[in-house]
Short mmCIF file of N, CA and C in Angstrom, two decimals:
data_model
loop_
_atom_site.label_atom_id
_atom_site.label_comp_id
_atom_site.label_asym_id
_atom_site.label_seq_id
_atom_site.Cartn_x
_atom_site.Cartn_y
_atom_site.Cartn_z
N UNK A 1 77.10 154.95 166.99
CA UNK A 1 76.30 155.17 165.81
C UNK A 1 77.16 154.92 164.58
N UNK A 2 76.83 154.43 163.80
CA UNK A 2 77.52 153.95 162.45
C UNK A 2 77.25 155.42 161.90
N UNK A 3 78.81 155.55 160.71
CA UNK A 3 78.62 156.49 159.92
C UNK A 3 79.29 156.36 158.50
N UNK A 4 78.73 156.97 157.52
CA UNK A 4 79.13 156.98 156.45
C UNK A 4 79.87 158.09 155.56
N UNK A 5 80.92 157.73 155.41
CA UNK A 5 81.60 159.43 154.42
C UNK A 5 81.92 159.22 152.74
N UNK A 6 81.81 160.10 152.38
CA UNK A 6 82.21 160.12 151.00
C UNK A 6 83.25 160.96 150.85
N UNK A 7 84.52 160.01 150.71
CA UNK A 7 85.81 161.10 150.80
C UNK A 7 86.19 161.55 149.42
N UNK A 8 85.84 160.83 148.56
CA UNK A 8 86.07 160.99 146.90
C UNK A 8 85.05 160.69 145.95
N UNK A 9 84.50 160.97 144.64
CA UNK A 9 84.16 160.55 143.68
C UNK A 9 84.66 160.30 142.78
N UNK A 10 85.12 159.23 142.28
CA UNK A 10 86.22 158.56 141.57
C UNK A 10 85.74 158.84 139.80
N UNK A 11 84.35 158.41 139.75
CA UNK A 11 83.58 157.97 138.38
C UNK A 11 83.01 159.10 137.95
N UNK A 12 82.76 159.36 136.43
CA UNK A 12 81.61 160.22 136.14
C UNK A 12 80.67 160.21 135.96
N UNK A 13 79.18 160.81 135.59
CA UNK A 13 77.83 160.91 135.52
C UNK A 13 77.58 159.58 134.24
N UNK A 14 76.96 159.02 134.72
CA UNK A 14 76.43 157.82 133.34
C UNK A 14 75.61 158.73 132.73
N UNK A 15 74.80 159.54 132.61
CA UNK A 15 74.15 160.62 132.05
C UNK A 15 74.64 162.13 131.23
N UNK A 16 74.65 162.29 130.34
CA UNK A 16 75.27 163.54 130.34
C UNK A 16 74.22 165.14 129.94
N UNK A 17 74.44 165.97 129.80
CA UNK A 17 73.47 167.02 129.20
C UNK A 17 72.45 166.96 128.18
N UNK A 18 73.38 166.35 127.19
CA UNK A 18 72.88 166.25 125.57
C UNK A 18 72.02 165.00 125.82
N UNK A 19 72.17 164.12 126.44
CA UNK A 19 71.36 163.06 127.06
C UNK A 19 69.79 163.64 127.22
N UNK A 20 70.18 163.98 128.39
CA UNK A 20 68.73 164.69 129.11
C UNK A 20 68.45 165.67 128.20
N UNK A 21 69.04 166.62 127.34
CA UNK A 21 68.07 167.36 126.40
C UNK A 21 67.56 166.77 124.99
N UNK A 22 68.14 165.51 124.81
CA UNK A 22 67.23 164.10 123.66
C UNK A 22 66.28 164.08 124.39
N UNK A 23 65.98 163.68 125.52
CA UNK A 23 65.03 162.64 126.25
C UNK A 23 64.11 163.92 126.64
N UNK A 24 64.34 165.05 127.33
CA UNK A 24 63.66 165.75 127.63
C UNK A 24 63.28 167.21 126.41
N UNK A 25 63.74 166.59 124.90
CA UNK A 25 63.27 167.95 124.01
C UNK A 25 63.50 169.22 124.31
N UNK A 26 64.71 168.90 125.08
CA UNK A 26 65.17 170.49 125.23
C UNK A 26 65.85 171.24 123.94
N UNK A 27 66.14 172.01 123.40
CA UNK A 27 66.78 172.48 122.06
C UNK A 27 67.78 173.82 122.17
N UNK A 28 67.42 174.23 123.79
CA UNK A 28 68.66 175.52 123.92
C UNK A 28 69.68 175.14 124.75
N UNK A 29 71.16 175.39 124.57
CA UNK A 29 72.44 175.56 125.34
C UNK A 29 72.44 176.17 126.08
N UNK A 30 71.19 177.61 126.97
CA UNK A 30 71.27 178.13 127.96
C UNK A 30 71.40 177.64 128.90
N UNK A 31 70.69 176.40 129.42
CA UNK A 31 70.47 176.03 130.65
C UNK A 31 71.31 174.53 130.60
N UNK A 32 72.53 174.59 129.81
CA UNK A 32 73.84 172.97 130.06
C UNK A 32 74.13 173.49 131.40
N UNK A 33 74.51 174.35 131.98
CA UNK A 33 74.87 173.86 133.06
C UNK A 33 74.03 173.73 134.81
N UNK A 34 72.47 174.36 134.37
CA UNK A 34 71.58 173.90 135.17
C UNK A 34 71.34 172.61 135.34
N UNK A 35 71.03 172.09 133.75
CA UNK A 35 70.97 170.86 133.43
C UNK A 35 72.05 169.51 134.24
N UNK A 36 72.98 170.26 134.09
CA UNK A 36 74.09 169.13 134.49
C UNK A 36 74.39 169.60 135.97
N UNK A 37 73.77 170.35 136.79
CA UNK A 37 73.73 169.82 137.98
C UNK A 37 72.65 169.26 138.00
N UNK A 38 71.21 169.38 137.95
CA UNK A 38 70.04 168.16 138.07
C UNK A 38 70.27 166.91 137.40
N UNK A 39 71.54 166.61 137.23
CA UNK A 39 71.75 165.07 136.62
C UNK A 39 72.31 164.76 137.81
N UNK A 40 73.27 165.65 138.46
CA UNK A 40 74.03 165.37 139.68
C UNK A 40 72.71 164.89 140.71
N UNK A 41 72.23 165.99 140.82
CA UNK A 41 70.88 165.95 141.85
C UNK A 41 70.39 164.69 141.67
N UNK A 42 69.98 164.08 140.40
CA UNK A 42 69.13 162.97 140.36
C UNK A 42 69.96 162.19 140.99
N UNK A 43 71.33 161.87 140.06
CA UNK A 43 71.77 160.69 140.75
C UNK A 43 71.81 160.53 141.72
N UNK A 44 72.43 161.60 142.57
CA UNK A 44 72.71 161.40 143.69
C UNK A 44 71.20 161.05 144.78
N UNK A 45 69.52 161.18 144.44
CA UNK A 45 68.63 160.84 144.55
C UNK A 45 68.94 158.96 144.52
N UNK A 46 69.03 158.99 143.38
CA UNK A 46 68.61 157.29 142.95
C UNK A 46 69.50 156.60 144.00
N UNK A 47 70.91 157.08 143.81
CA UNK A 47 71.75 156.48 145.23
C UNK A 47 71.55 156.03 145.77
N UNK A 48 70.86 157.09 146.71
CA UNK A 48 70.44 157.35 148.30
C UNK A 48 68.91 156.05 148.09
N UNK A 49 68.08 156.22 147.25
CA UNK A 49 67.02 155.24 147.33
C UNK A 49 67.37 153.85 146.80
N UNK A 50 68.22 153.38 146.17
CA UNK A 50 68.81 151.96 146.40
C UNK A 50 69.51 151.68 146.89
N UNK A 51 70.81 152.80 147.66
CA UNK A 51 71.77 152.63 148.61
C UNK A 51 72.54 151.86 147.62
N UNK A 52 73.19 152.39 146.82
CA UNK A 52 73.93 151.72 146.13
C UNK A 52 75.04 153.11 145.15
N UNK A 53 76.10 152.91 144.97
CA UNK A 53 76.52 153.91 144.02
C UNK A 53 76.57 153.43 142.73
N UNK A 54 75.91 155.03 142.01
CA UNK A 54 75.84 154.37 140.59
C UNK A 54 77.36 155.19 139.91
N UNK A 55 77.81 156.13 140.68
CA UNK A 55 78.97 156.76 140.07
C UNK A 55 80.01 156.05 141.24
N UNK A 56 81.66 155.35 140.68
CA UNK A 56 82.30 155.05 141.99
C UNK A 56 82.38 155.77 142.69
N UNK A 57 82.75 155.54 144.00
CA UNK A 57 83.46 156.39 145.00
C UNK A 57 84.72 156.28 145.89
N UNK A 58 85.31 156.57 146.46
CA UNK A 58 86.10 155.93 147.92
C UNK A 58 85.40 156.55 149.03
N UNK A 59 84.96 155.49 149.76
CA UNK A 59 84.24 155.84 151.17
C UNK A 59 84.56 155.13 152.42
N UNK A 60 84.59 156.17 153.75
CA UNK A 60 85.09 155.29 155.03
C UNK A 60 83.48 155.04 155.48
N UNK A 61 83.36 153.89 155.90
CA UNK A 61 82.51 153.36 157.23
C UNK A 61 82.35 152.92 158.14
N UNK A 62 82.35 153.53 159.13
CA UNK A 62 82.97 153.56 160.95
C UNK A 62 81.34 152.70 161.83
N UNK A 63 81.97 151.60 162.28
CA UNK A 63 81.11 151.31 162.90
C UNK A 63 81.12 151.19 164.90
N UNK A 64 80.75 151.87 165.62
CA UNK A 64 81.20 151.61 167.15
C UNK A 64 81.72 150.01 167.37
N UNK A 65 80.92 149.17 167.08
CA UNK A 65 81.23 147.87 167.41
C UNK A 65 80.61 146.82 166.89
N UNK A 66 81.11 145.75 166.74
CA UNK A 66 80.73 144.56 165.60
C UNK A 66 81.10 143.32 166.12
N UNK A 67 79.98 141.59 165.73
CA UNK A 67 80.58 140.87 165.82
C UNK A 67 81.46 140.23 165.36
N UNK A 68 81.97 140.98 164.50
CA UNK A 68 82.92 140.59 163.30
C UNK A 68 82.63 140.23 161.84
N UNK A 69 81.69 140.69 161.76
CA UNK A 69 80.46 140.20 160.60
C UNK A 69 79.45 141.47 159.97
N UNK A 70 79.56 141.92 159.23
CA UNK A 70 79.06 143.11 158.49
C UNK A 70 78.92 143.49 157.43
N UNK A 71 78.50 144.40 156.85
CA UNK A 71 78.09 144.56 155.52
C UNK A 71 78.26 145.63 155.42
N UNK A 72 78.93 146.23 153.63
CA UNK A 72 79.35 147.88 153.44
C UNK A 72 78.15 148.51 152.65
N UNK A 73 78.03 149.51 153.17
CA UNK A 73 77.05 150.22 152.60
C UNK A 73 77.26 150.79 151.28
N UNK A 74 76.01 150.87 150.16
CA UNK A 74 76.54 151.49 149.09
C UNK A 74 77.46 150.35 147.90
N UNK A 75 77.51 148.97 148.08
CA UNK A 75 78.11 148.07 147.42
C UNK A 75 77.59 148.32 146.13
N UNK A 76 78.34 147.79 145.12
CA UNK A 76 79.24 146.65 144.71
C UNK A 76 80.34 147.64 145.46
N UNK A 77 81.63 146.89 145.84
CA UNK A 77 82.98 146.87 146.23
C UNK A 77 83.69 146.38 145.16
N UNK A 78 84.80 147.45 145.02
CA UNK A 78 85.91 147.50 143.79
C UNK A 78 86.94 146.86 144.64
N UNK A 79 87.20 147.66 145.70
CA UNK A 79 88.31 147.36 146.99
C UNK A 79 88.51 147.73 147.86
N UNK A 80 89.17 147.42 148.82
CA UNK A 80 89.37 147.90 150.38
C UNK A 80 90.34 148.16 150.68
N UNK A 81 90.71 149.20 150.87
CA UNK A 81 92.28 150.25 150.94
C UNK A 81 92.73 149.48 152.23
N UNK A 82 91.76 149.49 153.62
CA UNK A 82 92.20 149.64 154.99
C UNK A 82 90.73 148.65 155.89
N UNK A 83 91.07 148.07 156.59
CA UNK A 83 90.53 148.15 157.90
C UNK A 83 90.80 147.85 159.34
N UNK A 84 90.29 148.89 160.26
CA UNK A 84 91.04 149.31 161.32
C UNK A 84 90.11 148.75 162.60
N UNK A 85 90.92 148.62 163.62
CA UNK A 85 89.93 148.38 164.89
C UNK A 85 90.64 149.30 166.29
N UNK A 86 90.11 150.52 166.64
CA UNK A 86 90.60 151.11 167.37
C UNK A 86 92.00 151.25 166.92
N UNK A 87 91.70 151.83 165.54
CA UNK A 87 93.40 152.20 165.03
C UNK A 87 94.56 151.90 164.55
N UNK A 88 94.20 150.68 164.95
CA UNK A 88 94.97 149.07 164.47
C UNK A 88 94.65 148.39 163.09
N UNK A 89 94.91 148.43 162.44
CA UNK A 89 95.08 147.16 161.18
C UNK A 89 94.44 145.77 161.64
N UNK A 90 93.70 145.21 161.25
CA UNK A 90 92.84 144.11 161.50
C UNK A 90 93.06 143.25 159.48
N UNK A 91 92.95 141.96 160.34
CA UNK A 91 93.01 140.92 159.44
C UNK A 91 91.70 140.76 159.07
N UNK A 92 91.51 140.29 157.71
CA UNK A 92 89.46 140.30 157.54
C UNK A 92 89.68 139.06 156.10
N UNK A 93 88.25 138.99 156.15
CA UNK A 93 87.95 137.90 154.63
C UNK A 93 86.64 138.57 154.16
N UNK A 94 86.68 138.77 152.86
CA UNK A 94 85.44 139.34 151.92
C UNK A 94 84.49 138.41 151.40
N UNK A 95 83.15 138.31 152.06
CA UNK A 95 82.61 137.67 151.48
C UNK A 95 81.40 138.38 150.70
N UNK A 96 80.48 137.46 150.16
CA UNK A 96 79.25 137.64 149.25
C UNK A 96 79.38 138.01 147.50
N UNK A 97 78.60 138.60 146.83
CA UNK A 97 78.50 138.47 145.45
C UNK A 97 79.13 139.68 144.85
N UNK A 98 78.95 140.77 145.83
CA UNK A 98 79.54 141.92 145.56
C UNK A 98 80.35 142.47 146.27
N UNK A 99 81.38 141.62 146.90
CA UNK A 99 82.54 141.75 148.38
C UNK A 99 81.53 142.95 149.01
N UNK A 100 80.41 142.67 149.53
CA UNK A 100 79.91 144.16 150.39
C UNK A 100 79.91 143.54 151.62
N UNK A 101 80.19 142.08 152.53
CA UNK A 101 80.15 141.87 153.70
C UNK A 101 81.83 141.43 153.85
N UNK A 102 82.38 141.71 155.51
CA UNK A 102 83.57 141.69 156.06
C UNK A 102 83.57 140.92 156.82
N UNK A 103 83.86 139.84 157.35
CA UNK A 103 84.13 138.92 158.44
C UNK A 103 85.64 139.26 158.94
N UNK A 104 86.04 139.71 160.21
CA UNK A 104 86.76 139.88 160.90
C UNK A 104 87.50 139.21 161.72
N UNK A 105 88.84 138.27 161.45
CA UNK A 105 89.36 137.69 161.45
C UNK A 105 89.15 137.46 163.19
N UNK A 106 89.51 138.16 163.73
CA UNK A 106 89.30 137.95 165.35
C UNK A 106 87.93 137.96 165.91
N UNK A 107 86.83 138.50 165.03
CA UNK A 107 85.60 138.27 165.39
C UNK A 107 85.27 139.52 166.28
N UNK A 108 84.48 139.63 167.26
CA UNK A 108 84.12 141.44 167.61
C UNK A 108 85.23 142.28 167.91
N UNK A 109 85.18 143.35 167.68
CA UNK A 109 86.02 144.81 167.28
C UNK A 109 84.96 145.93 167.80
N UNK A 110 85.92 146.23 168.85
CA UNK A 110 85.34 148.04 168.36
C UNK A 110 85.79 149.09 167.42
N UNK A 111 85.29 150.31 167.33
CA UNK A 111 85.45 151.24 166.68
C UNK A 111 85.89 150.96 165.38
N UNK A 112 85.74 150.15 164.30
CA UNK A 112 85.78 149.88 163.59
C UNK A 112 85.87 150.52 162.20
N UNK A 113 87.07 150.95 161.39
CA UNK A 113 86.75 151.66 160.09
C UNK A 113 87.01 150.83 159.23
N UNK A 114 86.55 151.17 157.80
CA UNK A 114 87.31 150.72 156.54
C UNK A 114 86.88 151.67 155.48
N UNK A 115 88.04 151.83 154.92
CA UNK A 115 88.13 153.14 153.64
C UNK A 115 87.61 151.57 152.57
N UNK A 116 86.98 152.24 151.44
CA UNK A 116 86.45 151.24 150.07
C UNK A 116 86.56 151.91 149.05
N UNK A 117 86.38 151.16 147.99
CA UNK A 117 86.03 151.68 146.73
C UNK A 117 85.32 150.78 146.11
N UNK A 118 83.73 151.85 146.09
CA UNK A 118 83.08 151.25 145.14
C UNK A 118 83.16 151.21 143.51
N UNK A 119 82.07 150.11 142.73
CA UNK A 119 82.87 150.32 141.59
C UNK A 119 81.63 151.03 140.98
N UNK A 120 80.19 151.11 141.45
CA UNK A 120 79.37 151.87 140.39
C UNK A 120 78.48 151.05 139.87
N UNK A 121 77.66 151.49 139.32
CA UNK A 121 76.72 150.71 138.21
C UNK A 121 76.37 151.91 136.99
N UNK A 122 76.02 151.05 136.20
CA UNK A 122 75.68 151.46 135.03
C UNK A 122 74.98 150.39 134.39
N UNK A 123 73.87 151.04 134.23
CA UNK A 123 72.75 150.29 132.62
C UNK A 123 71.61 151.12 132.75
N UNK A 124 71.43 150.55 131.06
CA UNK A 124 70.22 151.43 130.34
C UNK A 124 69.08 151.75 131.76
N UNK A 125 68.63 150.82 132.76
CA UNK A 125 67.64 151.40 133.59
C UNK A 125 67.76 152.31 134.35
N UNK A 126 69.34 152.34 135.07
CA UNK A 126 69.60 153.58 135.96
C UNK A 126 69.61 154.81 135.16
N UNK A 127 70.14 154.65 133.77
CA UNK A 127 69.85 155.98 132.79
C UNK A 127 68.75 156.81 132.63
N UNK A 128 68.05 155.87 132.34
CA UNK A 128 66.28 155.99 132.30
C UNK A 128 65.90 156.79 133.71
N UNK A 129 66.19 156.21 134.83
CA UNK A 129 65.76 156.84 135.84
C UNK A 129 66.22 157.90 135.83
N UNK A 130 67.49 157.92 135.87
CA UNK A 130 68.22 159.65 135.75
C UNK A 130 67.95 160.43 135.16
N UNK A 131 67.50 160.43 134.07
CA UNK A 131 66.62 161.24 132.48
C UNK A 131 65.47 161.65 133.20
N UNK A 132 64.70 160.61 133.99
CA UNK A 132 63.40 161.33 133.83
C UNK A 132 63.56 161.97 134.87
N UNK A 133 64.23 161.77 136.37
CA UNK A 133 64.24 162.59 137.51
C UNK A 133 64.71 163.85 137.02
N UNK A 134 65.42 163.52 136.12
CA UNK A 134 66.36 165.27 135.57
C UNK A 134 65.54 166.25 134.96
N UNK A 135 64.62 165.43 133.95
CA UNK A 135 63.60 166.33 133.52
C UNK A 135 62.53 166.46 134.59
N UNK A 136 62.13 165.92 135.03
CA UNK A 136 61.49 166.41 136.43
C UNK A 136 61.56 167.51 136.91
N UNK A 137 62.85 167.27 137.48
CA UNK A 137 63.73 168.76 138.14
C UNK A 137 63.54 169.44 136.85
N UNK A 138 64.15 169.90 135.76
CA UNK A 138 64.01 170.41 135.42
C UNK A 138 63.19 171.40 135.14
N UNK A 139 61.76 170.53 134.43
CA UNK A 139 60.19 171.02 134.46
C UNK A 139 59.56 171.67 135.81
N UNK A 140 60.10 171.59 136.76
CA UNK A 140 59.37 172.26 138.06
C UNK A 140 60.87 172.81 138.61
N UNK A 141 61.69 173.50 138.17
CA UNK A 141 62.38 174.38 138.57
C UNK A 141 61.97 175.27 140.01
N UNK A 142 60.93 175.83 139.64
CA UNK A 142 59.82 176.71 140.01
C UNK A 142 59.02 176.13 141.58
N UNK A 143 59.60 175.14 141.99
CA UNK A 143 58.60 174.13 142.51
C UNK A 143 58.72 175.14 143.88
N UNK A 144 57.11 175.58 144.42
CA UNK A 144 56.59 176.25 145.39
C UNK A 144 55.31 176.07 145.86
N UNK A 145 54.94 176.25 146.88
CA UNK A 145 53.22 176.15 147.79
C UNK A 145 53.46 177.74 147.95
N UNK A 146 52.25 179.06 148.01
CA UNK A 146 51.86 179.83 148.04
C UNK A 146 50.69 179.77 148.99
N UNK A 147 50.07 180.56 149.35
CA UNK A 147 48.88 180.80 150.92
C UNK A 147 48.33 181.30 149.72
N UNK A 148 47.05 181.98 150.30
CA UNK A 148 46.20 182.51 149.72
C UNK A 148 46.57 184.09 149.14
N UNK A 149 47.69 184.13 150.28
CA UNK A 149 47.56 185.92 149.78
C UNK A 149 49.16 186.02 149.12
N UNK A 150 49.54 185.00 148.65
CA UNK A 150 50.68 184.78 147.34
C UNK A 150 52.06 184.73 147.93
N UNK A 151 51.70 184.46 149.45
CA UNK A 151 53.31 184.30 149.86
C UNK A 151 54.16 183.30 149.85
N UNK A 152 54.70 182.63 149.94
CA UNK A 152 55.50 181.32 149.88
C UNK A 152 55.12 180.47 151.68
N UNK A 153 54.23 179.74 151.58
CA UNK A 153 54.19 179.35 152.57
C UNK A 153 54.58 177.43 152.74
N UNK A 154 55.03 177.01 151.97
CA UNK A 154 56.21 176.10 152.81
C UNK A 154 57.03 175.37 152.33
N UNK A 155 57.92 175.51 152.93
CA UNK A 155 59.43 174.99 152.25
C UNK A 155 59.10 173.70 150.74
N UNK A 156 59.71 173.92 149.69
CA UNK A 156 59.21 173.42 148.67
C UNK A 156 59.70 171.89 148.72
N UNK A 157 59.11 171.20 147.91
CA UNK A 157 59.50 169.87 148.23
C UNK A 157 60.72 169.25 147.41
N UNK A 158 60.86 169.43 146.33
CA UNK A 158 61.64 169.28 145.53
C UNK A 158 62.97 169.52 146.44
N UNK A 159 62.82 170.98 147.12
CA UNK A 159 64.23 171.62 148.23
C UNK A 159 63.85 170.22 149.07
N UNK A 160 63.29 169.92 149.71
CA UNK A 160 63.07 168.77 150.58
C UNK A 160 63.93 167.56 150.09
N UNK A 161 63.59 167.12 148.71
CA UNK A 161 64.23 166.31 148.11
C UNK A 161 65.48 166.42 148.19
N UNK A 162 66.01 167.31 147.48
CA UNK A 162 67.31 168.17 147.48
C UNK A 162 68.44 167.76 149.22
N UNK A 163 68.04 168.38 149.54
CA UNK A 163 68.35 168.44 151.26
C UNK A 163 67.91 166.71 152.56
N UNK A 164 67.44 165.79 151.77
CA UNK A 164 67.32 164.95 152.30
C UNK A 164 68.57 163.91 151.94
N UNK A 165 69.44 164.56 150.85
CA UNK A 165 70.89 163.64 151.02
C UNK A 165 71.61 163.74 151.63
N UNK A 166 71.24 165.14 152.09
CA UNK A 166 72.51 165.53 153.84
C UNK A 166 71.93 165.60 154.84
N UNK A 167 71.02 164.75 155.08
CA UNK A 167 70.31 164.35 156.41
C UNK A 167 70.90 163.25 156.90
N UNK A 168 71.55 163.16 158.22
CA UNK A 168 71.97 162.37 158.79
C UNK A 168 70.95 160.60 158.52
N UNK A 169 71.25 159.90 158.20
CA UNK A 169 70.62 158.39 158.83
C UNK A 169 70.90 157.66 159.60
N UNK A 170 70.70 156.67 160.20
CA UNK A 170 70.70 155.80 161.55
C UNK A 170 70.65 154.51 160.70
N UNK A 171 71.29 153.66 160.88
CA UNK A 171 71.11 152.35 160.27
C UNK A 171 70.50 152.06 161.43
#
């Protein structure tokens, strides 16, 4: 099974507090640091739905076995610290627009790692997205389903949201 880690976050939030309280008309300093984790939250949302990092990172991605030919998850690629084949140092060539595919000099490999560093994105649209997911979160803080007789009857979605970045995936 292929896997993905995030061993570092290199970059900071393209978004900041004072950001999201322009965009979202907020006017009190109580809630900067609620605020600035639901910027975290968003981003880390938008991420996960373009598969791409918008803040850098350094990340390993272990694959069981390959024909020597692959692609890194989470691209653009800044650089590639390492890659290993059953532990070993392997020779490779970077190809495509955003070095996100590896051709492997000997061609199939097992167990396969490579530590990276992505470099991030940034522009006015990923901002935009982040602003409004933040005020989102924000505005439904509160976010709950209730039964009839006022109890909390099911896990809220927003928490759903929340908790679906540490859900395992399967490429």
């Amino acid at each position: 099974m292929r896997q993905i880690k995030i061993n570092s976050t290199e970059g900071a939030e393209i978004v900041l507090a004072n950001d999201v309280k322009n965009y979202a008309r907020i006017s009190t300093d109580v809630d900067d640091t609620i605020i600035s984790r639901m910027i975290t939250q968003a981003r880390i949302w938008c991420e996960n739905y373009i598969s791409r990092d918008i803040v850098e990172k350094n990340r390993t991605y272990y694959i069981p076995e390959t024909n020597g030919t692959f692609d890194l998850p989470f691209a653009p690629v800044s650089s590639i610290s390492s890659v290993t084949s059953d532990g070993t140092a392997v020779s490779y060539s970077v190809l495509g627009l955003d070095n996100e595919t590896i051709e492997l000099d000997g061609g199939y490999a097992d167990k396969v790692k490579v530590t990276y560093i992505t470099s991030g994105l940034s522009d006015s649209l990923l901002q935009s997205a982040i602003m409004q997911l933040t005020s989102t979160y924000y505005d439904n803080r509160s976010d709950f389903a209730t039964d009839a007789k006022g109890d909390i009857d099911v896990v809220p979605s927003n928490v759903k949201n929340i908790l679906n970045s540490y859900k395992s995936m399967y490429l």
